[in-house]
Amino acid sequence: MLCREGQPELIEIIVEPHGGIRGRCSQCQQPAPGYDRLPERRWSFVPLWGIPVDFRYAPRRVQCPEHGVVVERIPWSDGKRPMTYAMMGFLARWARRLSWRETAQVFQTSWESVYRSVEWFVQWGLAHRELWGVESIGVDEIHWGHGLRADNFLTVIYQIDAHCRRLLWVGKRRSEVTLRRGLKALGPEVVKGLRFVCSDMWKPYLNVIAAEAGQALHVLDRFHITTHLNQAVDQVRRAESSRLRAASPSKAERLKHMRWPLLRRGSRVRGRARQKLDALLASKMATARAWDLKETFFHFWQYKSVLWAGAFLDYWCYRAMRSRLEPMKKVARMLRAHEELLFNWFRAKGEISSGAVEGLNNKIRVVTRRSYGFRTYDAMEIALYHTLGRLPEPESTHKFC
Ligand SMILES: [Zn+2]
């Protein structure tokens, strides 16, 4: 143990090769005659009692009949990294509970070491995960970082089966190329086995899903439709608010602080917000009419038969088209254009959960926004797989968390 001013600073474990056991070739793992020894190296091991621990060892080189002179296999490390497997697994497990920066601080190592550990952990998990039994996937786009450039969007593919919900794939951008790349990464067997695909009405996705997974029932997700309706209500509110501020300030007052009450499900608005909302709804303002259309659409999801749902959709679109509210008309036209995919929601009823995509989406946002200090896209991608991929983990004799 190394100490400074009476405080333990580092525990060093000096490892020596067993005299009677030959080193193994790092390529083929077969014992081979010794050749020479390399200079001593260090590997960090799991800290004990909060004190960093290092392995010190001078690796042997062996002369393998097949691979020539190579470094021996080192059981605690892959030879490339200055960390033991145990330490990488240790940091990676903690990095799921703490931010990467916190993990580095708590265990007296660098952010980079935490990153490399998680990367190794995730790569192992991706290489060993099972993809059989994937029947339902959700495809979605996620915005991250600042700005609206193409690179600020990610395409994600989730598994949304009842028995397993996880992130399957993530890639930059939200183009046809991206999604094709994602489906290719999952492999033809997975794509052929799909029964349900859930997505938004984003054109590139619709095209690729139709072309690649034509056998699956393609469902427009309820969560996305609700989002479109909410955005339309909000556009109406903003436009009306700025119109009224000039013409009638007292009326404009009614729209103040109403964004969230308007966007929530009506039945969930309570208290003072409820009173304000009721007053607004009695006013016959454009925002009130938009809100009413949004709330009415909720009934659509309650139908059991496609036929009745279709009749309701006709009725709703008719009302929306006559509302003189351009954002609501736009939603109506969009729904009309994708009617068949919308009805698939009823055909798939009971088979896919409407909340699955939304739930995973929210979790992704927690990761992309959390202050992990991701400096690069690659680091974030790894963090996403790490927290949401439900990946298998390398075996470890050490369990610390
Ligand atoms: Zn060999």
GROMACS .gro file of C-alpha atoms and ligand atoms in nm:
model
  402
    1MET     CA    1   0.000   0.000   0.000
    2LEU     CA    2   0.130   0.345  -0.089
    3CYS     CA    3   0.059   0.622   0.158
    4ARG     CA    4   0.106   0.992   0.161
    5GLU     CA    5   0.098   1.188   0.486
    6GLY     CA    6  -0.039   0.886   0.666
    7GLN     CA    7  -0.331   0.848   0.425
    8PRO     CA    8  -0.355   0.540   0.204
    9GLU     CA    9  -0.326   0.649  -0.157
   10LEU     CA   10  -0.301   0.337  -0.365
   11ILE     CA   11  -0.300  -0.038  -0.319
   12GLU     CA   12  -0.065  -0.214  -0.556
   13ILE     CA   13  -0.103  -0.582  -0.629
   14ILE     CA   14   0.205  -0.728  -0.784
   15VAL     CA   15   0.119  -1.026  -0.998
   16GLU     CA   16   0.374  -1.292  -1.086
   17PRO     CA   17   0.328  -1.575  -1.337
   18HIS     CA   18   0.305  -1.927  -1.196
   19GLY     CA   19   0.642  -2.085  -1.260
   20GLY     CA   20   0.501  -2.423  -1.361
   21ILE     CA   21   0.219  -2.307  -1.588
   22ARG     CA   22   0.290  -2.189  -1.938
   23GLY     CA   23   0.138  -1.874  -2.079
   24ARG     CA   24  -0.136  -1.906  -2.337
   25CYS     CA   25  -0.142  -1.753  -2.681
   26SER     CA   26  -0.372  -1.448  -2.682
   27GLN     CA   27  -0.505  -1.551  -3.024
   28CYS     CA   28  -0.588  -1.918  -2.986
   29GLN     CA   29  -0.573  -1.953  -2.606
   30GLN     CA   30  -0.346  -2.257  -2.633
   31PRO     CA   31  -0.049  -2.297  -2.398
   32ALA     CA   32   0.274  -2.213  -2.573
   33PRO     CA   33   0.644  -2.201  -2.481
   34GLY     CA   34   0.767  -1.875  -2.334
   35TYR     CA   35   0.964  -1.627  -2.541
   36ASP     CA   36   1.045  -1.319  -2.333
   37ARG     CA   37   0.884  -1.066  -2.101
   38LEU     CA   38   0.754  -0.721  -2.176
   39PRO     CA   39   0.797  -0.423  -1.944
   40GLU     CA   40   0.561  -0.402  -1.651
   41ARG     CA   41   0.214  -0.259  -1.705
   42ARG     CA   42  -0.065  -0.144  -1.476
   43TRP     CA   43  -0.434  -0.219  -1.474
   44SER     CA   44  -0.678  -0.055  -1.241
   45PHE     CA   45  -0.894  -0.289  -1.037
   46VAL     CA   46  -1.205  -0.222  -0.831
   47PRO     CA   47  -1.125   0.016  -0.541
   48LEU     CA   48  -1.119  -0.139  -0.195
   49TRP     CA   49  -1.246   0.067   0.099
   50GLY     CA   50  -1.236   0.370  -0.131
   51ILE     CA   51  -0.868   0.322  -0.210
   52PRO     CA   52  -0.772   0.277  -0.576
   53VAL     CA   53  -0.621  -0.061  -0.657
   54ASP     CA   54  -0.370  -0.136  -0.933
   55PHE     CA   55  -0.247  -0.464  -1.072
   56ARG     CA   56   0.119  -0.460  -1.171
   57TYR     CA   57   0.236  -0.726  -1.409
   58ALA     CA   58   0.498  -0.776  -1.676
   59PRO     CA   59   0.325  -0.982  -1.946
   60ARG     CA   60   0.511  -1.268  -2.106
   61ARG     CA   61   0.537  -1.324  -2.475
   62VAL     CA   62   0.490  -1.676  -2.597
   63GLN     CA   63   0.591  -1.850  -2.913
   64CYS     CA   64   0.276  -2.003  -3.052
   65PRO     CA   65   0.331  -2.264  -3.323
   66GLU     CA   66   0.045  -2.114  -3.515
   67HIS     CA   67   0.056  -1.740  -3.440
   68GLY     CA   68   0.426  -1.680  -3.384
   69VAL     CA   69   0.554  -1.457  -3.105
   70VAL     CA   70   0.256  -1.298  -2.935
   71VAL     CA   71   0.165  -1.154  -2.596
   72GLU     CA   72   0.013  -1.407  -2.361
   73ARG     CA   73  -0.356  -1.403  -2.280
   74ILE     CA   74  -0.423  -1.199  -1.969
   75PRO     CA   75  -0.725  -1.331  -1.782
   76TRP     CA   76  -0.828  -1.002  -1.620
   77SER     CA   77  -0.805  -0.778  -1.926
   78ASP     CA   78  -0.837  -0.777  -2.301
   79GLY     CA   79  -0.486  -0.636  -2.316
   80LYS     CA   80  -0.584  -0.314  -2.491
   81ARG     CA   81  -0.724  -0.116  -2.204
   82PRO     CA   82  -0.553  -0.009  -1.882
   83MET     CA   83  -0.848  -0.141  -1.681
   84THR     CA   84  -0.944  -0.485  -1.562
   85TYR     CA   85  -1.270  -0.640  -1.676
   86ALA     CA   86  -1.385  -0.626  -1.315
   87MET     CA   87  -1.325  -0.250  -1.299
   88MET     CA   88  -1.497  -0.185  -1.632
   89GLY     CA   89  -1.802  -0.383  -1.525
   90PHE     CA   90  -1.799  -0.205  -1.190
   91LEU     CA   91  -1.790   0.143  -1.346
   92ALA     CA   92  -2.042   0.053  -1.613
   93ARG     CA   93  -2.293  -0.073  -1.357
   94TRP     CA   94  -2.258   0.238  -1.148
   95ALA     CA   95  -2.286   0.456  -1.458
   96ARG     CA   96  -2.645   0.343  -1.489
   97ARG     CA   97  -2.729   0.483  -1.148
   98LEU     CA   98  -2.512   0.793  -1.141
   99SER     CA   99  -2.416   1.028  -1.418
  100TRP     CA  100  -2.086   0.944  -1.585
  101ARG     CA  101  -1.924   1.246  -1.426
  102GLU     CA  102  -2.042   1.146  -1.080
  103THR     CA  103  -1.924   0.791  -1.135
  104ALA     CA  104  -1.580   0.920  -1.230
  105GLN     CA  105  -1.564   1.146  -0.924
  106VAL     CA  106  -1.684   0.890  -0.674
  107PHE     CA  107  -1.440   0.622  -0.790
  108GLN     CA  108  -1.149   0.857  -0.853
  109THR     CA  109  -1.114   0.794  -1.219
  110SER     CA  110  -1.162   0.994  -1.537
  111TRP     CA  111  -1.476   1.058  -1.736
  112GLU     CA  112  -1.298   0.895  -2.027
  113SER     CA  113  -1.246   0.574  -1.826
  114VAL     CA  114  -1.615   0.560  -1.742
  115TYR     CA  115  -1.701   0.616  -2.106
  116ARG     CA  116  -1.467   0.340  -2.224
  117SER     CA  117  -1.603   0.103  -1.962
  118VAL     CA  118  -1.964   0.161  -2.061
  119GLU     CA  119  -1.866   0.129  -2.425
  120TRP     CA  120  -1.707  -0.210  -2.362
  121PHE     CA  121  -2.008  -0.320  -2.157
  122VAL     CA  122  -2.254  -0.215  -2.427
  123GLN     CA  123  -2.056  -0.370  -2.710
  124TRP     CA  124  -2.046  -0.696  -2.520
  125GLY     CA  125  -2.420  -0.674  -2.460
  126LEU     CA  126  -2.501  -0.595  -2.823
  127ALA     CA  127  -2.290  -0.885  -2.940
  128HIS     CA  128  -2.462  -1.126  -2.703
  129ARG     CA  129  -2.823  -1.010  -2.707
  130GLU     CA  130  -3.104  -1.227  -2.836
  131LEU     CA  131  -3.337  -1.087  -3.097
  132TRP     CA  132  -3.572  -1.376  -3.146
  133GLY     CA  133  -3.933  -1.320  -3.051
  134VAL     CA  134  -3.940  -0.954  -3.155
  135GLU     CA  135  -4.292  -0.913  -3.294
  136SER     CA  136  -4.379  -0.549  -3.239
  137ILE     CA  137  -4.157  -0.251  -3.291
  138GLY     CA  138  -4.209   0.121  -3.256
  139VAL     CA  139  -4.018   0.358  -3.480
  140ASP     CA  140  -3.975   0.712  -3.366
  141GLU     CA  141  -3.774   1.027  -3.405
  142ILE     CA  142  -3.611   1.204  -3.115
  143HIS     CA  143  -3.479   1.555  -3.111
  144TRP     CA  144  -3.160   1.617  -2.921
  145GLY     CA  145  -2.916   1.901  -2.866
  146HIS     CA  146  -2.977   2.251  -2.993
  147GLY     CA  147  -3.112   2.354  -3.329
  148LEU     CA  148  -3.309   2.182  -3.598
  149ARG     CA  149  -3.040   2.056  -3.830
  150ALA     CA  150  -3.076   1.706  -3.970
  151ASP     CA  151  -2.812   1.588  -3.725
  152ASN     CA  152  -3.023   1.702  -3.431
  153PHE     CA  153  -3.263   1.416  -3.490
  154LEU     CA  154  -3.228   1.053  -3.407
  155THR     CA  155  -3.422   0.758  -3.532
  156VAL     CA  156  -3.495   0.500  -3.268
  157ILE     CA  157  -3.639   0.152  -3.298
  158TYR     CA  158  -3.799   0.003  -2.990
  159GLN     CA  159  -3.928  -0.339  -2.917
  160ILE     CA  160  -4.276  -0.288  -2.772
  161ASP     CA  161  -4.390  -0.644  -2.707
  162ALA     CA  162  -4.567  -0.692  -2.376
  163HIS     CA  163  -4.297  -0.928  -2.250
  164CYS     CA  164  -4.007  -0.706  -2.348
  165ARG     CA  165  -3.981  -0.334  -2.405
  166ARG     CA  166  -3.642  -0.203  -2.492
  167LEU     CA  167  -3.436   0.009  -2.724
  168LEU     CA  168  -3.322  -0.202  -3.018
  169TRP     CA  169  -3.143   0.050  -3.231
  170VAL     CA  170  -3.058   0.417  -3.253
  171GLY     CA  171  -2.904   0.614  -3.540
  172LYS     CA  172  -2.842   0.968  -3.654
  173ARG     CA  173  -3.100   1.157  -3.859
  174ARG     CA  174  -3.455   1.060  -3.952
  175SER     CA  175  -3.431   0.981  -4.319
  176GLU     CA  176  -3.518   0.673  -4.520
  177VAL     CA  177  -3.152   0.584  -4.526
  178THR     CA  178  -3.139   0.590  -4.145
  179LEU     CA  179  -3.433   0.361  -4.097
  180ARG     CA  180  -3.311   0.120  -4.364
  181ARG     CA  181  -2.979   0.109  -4.184
  182GLY     CA  182  -3.158   0.034  -3.857
  183LEU     CA  183  -3.367  -0.249  -3.998
  184LYS     CA  184  -3.062  -0.393  -4.164
  185ALA     CA  185  -2.880  -0.390  -3.833
  186LEU     CA  186  -3.160  -0.593  -3.677
  187GLY     CA  187  -3.126  -0.845  -3.956
  188PRO     CA  188  -3.366  -0.990  -4.213
  189GLU     CA  189  -3.496  -1.255  -3.973
  190VAL     CA  190  -3.619  -0.999  -3.725
  191VAL     CA  191  -3.774  -0.780  -3.995
  192LYS     CA  192  -3.954  -1.076  -4.153
  193GLY     CA  193  -4.089  -1.186  -3.817
  194LEU     CA  194  -4.251  -0.853  -3.737
  195ARG     CA  195  -4.626  -0.851  -3.686
  196PHE     CA  196  -4.679  -0.492  -3.579
  197VAL     CA  197  -4.498  -0.172  -3.653
  198CYS     CA  198  -4.598   0.144  -3.476
  199SER     CA  199  -4.492   0.487  -3.599
  200ASP     CA  200  -4.578   0.847  -3.659
  201MET     CA  201  -4.695   0.981  -3.995
  202TRP     CA  202  -4.345   1.080  -4.094
  203LYS     CA  203  -4.319   1.015  -4.467
  204PRO     CA  204  -3.972   0.857  -4.485
  205TYR     CA  205  -4.070   0.607  -4.216
  206LEU     CA  206  -4.398   0.522  -4.385
  207ASN     CA  207  -4.214   0.453  -4.710
  208VAL     CA  208  -3.949   0.231  -4.559
  209ILE     CA  209  -4.192   0.036  -4.341
  210ALA     CA  210  -4.417  -0.032  -4.639
  211ALA     CA  211  -4.122  -0.148  -4.846
  212GLU     CA  212  -3.932  -0.352  -4.587
  213ALA     CA  213  -4.194  -0.489  -4.351
  214GLY     CA  214  -4.501  -0.512  -4.572
  215GLN     CA  215  -4.628  -0.822  -4.391
  216ALA     CA  216  -4.659  -0.638  -4.059
  217LEU     CA  217  -4.964  -0.442  -3.959
  218HIS     CA  218  -4.856  -0.080  -3.962
  219VAL     CA  219  -5.025   0.118  -3.689
  220LEU     CA  220  -5.023   0.491  -3.636
  221ASP     CA  221  -4.957   0.544  -3.275
  222ARG     CA  222  -5.221   0.706  -3.062
  223PHE     CA  223  -4.960   0.900  -2.872
  224HIS     CA  224  -4.839   1.068  -3.191
  225ILE     CA  225  -5.186   1.163  -3.306
  226THR     CA  226  -5.252   1.322  -2.967
  227THR     CA  227  -4.928   1.515  -3.004
  228HIS     CA  228  -5.037   1.648  -3.344
  229LEU     CA  229  -5.373   1.755  -3.202
  230ASN     CA  230  -5.206   1.928  -2.911
  231GLN     CA  231  -4.968   2.112  -3.138
  232ALA     CA  232  -5.262   2.231  -3.347
  233VAL     CA  233  -5.445   2.362  -3.037
  234ASP     CA  234  -5.133   2.541  -2.931
  235GLN     CA  235  -5.090   2.705  -3.270
  236VAL     CA  236  -5.448   2.830  -3.257
  237ARG     CA  237  -5.392   2.963  -2.907
  238ARG     CA  238  -5.074   3.147  -2.997
  239ALA     CA  239  -5.221   3.303  -3.309
  240GLU     CA  240  -5.533   3.413  -3.126
  241SER     CA  241  -5.336   3.545  -2.835
  242SER     CA  242  -5.124   3.775  -3.051
  243ARG     CA  243  -5.432   3.883  -3.246
  244LEU     CA  244  -5.616   3.975  -2.927
  245ARG     CA  245  -5.332   4.151  -2.757
  246ALA     CA  246  -5.375   4.434  -3.005
  247ALA     CA  247  -5.753   4.429  -3.038
  248SER     CA  248  -5.891   4.330  -2.700
  249PRO     CA  249  -5.643   4.300  -2.411
  250SER     CA  250  -5.909   4.181  -2.164
  251LYS     CA  251  -5.990   3.881  -2.384
  252ALA     CA  252  -5.622   3.812  -2.438
  253GLU     CA  253  -5.594   3.785  -2.060
  254ARG     CA  254  -5.804   3.470  -2.072
  255LEU     CA  255  -5.539   3.290  -2.275
  256LYS     CA  256  -5.258   3.375  -2.039
  257HIS     CA  257  -5.094   3.078  -1.864
  258MET     CA  258  -5.338   2.846  -2.037
  259ARG     CA  259  -5.094   2.647  -2.243
  260TRP     CA  260  -5.069   2.343  -2.017
  261PRO     CA  261  -5.433   2.330  -1.904
  262LEU     CA  262  -5.530   2.334  -2.271
  263LEU     CA  263  -5.294   2.056  -2.365
  264ARG     CA  264  -5.386   1.820  -2.085
  265ARG     CA  265  -5.673   1.577  -2.109
  266GLY     CA  266  -5.975   1.788  -2.015
  267SER     CA  267  -6.084   1.553  -1.739
  268ARG     CA  268  -5.747   1.594  -1.567
  269VAL     CA  269  -5.760   1.971  -1.532
  270ARG     CA  270  -5.858   2.066  -1.177
  271GLY     CA  271  -5.877   2.358  -0.937
  272ARG     CA  272  -5.812   2.715  -1.051
  273ALA     CA  273  -5.692   2.603  -1.391
  274ARG     CA  274  -6.027   2.430  -1.432
  275GLN     CA  275  -6.218   2.753  -1.355
  276LYS     CA  276  -6.010   2.945  -1.605
  277LEU     CA  277  -6.056   2.671  -1.861
  278ASP     CA  278  -6.434   2.667  -1.812
  279ALA     CA  279  -6.448   3.044  -1.854
  280LEU     CA  280  -6.243   3.017  -2.169
  281LEU     CA  281  -6.460   2.740  -2.310
  282ALA     CA  282  -6.776   2.945  -2.252
  283SER     CA  283  -6.626   3.227  -2.457
  284LYS     CA  284  -6.660   3.081  -2.808
  285MET     CA  285  -6.307   3.192  -2.880
  286ALA     CA  286  -6.111   3.013  -3.151
  287THR     CA  287  -5.892   2.844  -2.889
  288ALA     CA  288  -6.202   2.708  -2.716
  289ARG     CA  289  -6.328   2.557  -3.040
  290ALA     CA  290  -5.989   2.402  -3.115
  291TRP     CA  291  -5.978   2.256  -2.765
  292ASP     CA  292  -6.323   2.110  -2.810
  293LEU     CA  293  -6.218   1.937  -3.132
  294LYS     CA  294  -5.913   1.795  -2.964
  295GLU     CA  295  -6.113   1.661  -2.671
  296THR     CA  296  -6.382   1.517  -2.894
  297PHE     CA  297  -6.126   1.318  -3.085
  298PHE     CA  298  -6.059   1.118  -2.770
  299HIS     CA  299  -6.379   0.922  -2.841
  300PHE     CA  300  -6.225   0.785  -3.155
  301TRP     CA  301  -6.005   0.551  -2.954
  302GLN     CA  302  -6.298   0.413  -2.757
  303TYR     CA  303  -6.460   0.234  -3.050
  304LYS     CA  304  -6.441  -0.140  -3.085
  305SER     CA  305  -6.536  -0.167  -3.451
  306VAL     CA  306  -6.349  -0.014  -3.740
  307LEU     CA  307  -6.682   0.068  -3.900
  308TRP     CA  308  -6.797   0.291  -3.617
  309ALA     CA  309  -6.457   0.443  -3.576
  310GLY     CA  310  -6.471   0.528  -3.946
  311ALA     CA  311  -6.808   0.696  -3.906
  312PHE     CA  312  -6.675   0.897  -3.616
  313LEU     CA  313  -6.368   1.000  -3.813
  314ASP     CA  314  -6.593   1.124  -4.095
  315TYR     CA  315  -6.791   1.328  -3.848
  316TRP     CA  316  -6.486   1.468  -3.677
  317CYS     CA  317  -6.311   1.564  -3.999
  318TYR     CA  318  -6.628   1.727  -4.126
  319ARG     CA  319  -6.642   1.943  -3.814
  320ALA     CA  320  -6.272   2.021  -3.826
  321MET     CA  321  -6.288   2.123  -4.192
  322ARG     CA  322  -6.569   2.362  -4.115
  323SER     CA  323  -6.405   2.507  -3.805
  324ARG     CA  324  -6.217   2.779  -3.992
  325LEU     CA  325  -5.916   2.684  -3.782
  326GLU     CA  326  -5.633   2.614  -4.023
  327PRO     CA  327  -5.418   2.403  -3.783
  328MET     CA  328  -5.717   2.178  -3.704
  329LYS     CA  329  -5.799   2.145  -4.073
  330LYS     CA  330  -5.444   2.041  -4.132
  331VAL     CA  331  -5.473   1.762  -3.878
  332ALA     CA  332  -5.800   1.649  -4.037
  333ARG     CA  333  -5.639   1.631  -4.380
  334MET     CA  334  -5.345   1.439  -4.238
  335LEU     CA  335  -5.573   1.186  -4.067
  336ARG     CA  336  -5.775   1.143  -4.383
  337ALA     CA  337  -5.463   1.079  -4.586
  338HIS     CA  338  -5.358   0.800  -4.349
  339GLU     CA  339  -5.698   0.660  -4.268
  340GLU     CA  340  -5.609   0.298  -4.332
  341LEU     CA  341  -5.306   0.307  -4.104
  342LEU     CA  342  -5.516   0.479  -3.843
  343PHE     CA  343  -5.777   0.203  -3.856
  344ASN     CA  344  -5.505  -0.055  -3.810
  345TRP     CA  345  -5.502   0.062  -3.450
  346PHE     CA  346  -5.835  -0.114  -3.405
  347ARG     CA  347  -5.722  -0.420  -3.597
  348ALA     CA  348  -5.425  -0.450  -3.364
  349LYS     CA  349  -5.625  -0.377  -3.054
  350GLY     CA  350  -5.515  -0.565  -2.747
  351GLU     CA  351  -5.194  -0.669  -2.921
  352ILE     CA  352  -4.992  -0.354  -2.879
  353SER     CA  353  -4.988  -0.118  -2.589
  354SER     CA  354  -5.060   0.243  -2.673
  355GLY     CA  355  -4.836   0.370  -2.398
  356ALA     CA  356  -4.524   0.171  -2.485
  357VAL     CA  357  -4.373   0.410  -2.738
  358GLU     CA  358  -4.457   0.710  -2.526
  359GLY     CA  359  -4.304   0.553  -2.217
  360LEU     CA  360  -3.977   0.468  -2.390
  361ASN     CA  361  -3.975   0.808  -2.551
  362ASN     CA  362  -3.993   0.978  -2.213
  363LYS     CA  363  -3.710   0.766  -2.081
  364ILE     CA  364  -3.494   0.855  -2.380
  365ARG     CA  365  -3.553   1.221  -2.313
  366VAL     CA  366  -3.435   1.179  -1.958
  367VAL     CA  367  -3.108   1.037  -2.088
  368THR     CA  368  -3.052   1.287  -2.370
  369ARG     CA  369  -3.122   1.580  -2.141
  370ARG     CA  370  -2.951   1.459  -1.828
  371SER     CA  371  -2.623   1.630  -1.772
  372TYR     CA  372  -2.404   1.334  -1.849
  373GLY     CA  373  -2.172   1.578  -2.018
  374PHE     CA  374  -2.193   1.390  -2.346
  375ARG     CA  375  -1.942   1.552  -2.569
  376THR     CA  376  -2.021   1.346  -2.872
  377TYR     CA  377  -2.308   1.169  -3.037
  378ASP     CA  378  -2.127   0.837  -2.992
  379ALA     CA  379  -2.118   0.875  -2.615
  380MET     CA  380  -2.488   0.948  -2.606
  381GLU     CA  381  -2.568   0.653  -2.829
  382ILE     CA  382  -2.382   0.426  -2.590
  383ALA     CA  383  -2.561   0.575  -2.292
  384LEU     CA  384  -2.896   0.508  -2.459
  385TYR     CA  385  -2.820   0.142  -2.520
  386HIS     CA  386  -2.679   0.117  -2.171
  387THR     CA  387  -2.988   0.251  -1.995
  388LEU     CA  388  -3.267   0.133  -2.226
  389GLY     CA  389  -3.131  -0.161  -2.422
  390ARG     CA  390  -3.183  -0.426  -2.151
  391LEU     CA  391  -2.861  -0.578  -2.271
  392PRO     CA  392  -2.715  -0.895  -2.127
  393GLU     CA  393  -2.413  -0.830  -1.907
  394PRO     CA  394  -2.073  -0.993  -1.904
  395GLU     CA  395  -2.031  -1.246  -1.623
  396SER     CA  396  -1.865  -1.102  -1.323
  397THR     CA  397  -1.745  -1.254  -1.000
  398HIS     CA  398  -1.781  -0.911  -0.841
  399LYS     CA  399  -2.122  -0.767  -0.767
  400PHE     CA  400  -2.113  -0.421  -0.622
  401CYS     CA  401  -2.443  -0.267  -0.713
  402ZN      ZN  402  -0.190  -1.920  -3.112
   0.00000   0.00000   0.00000
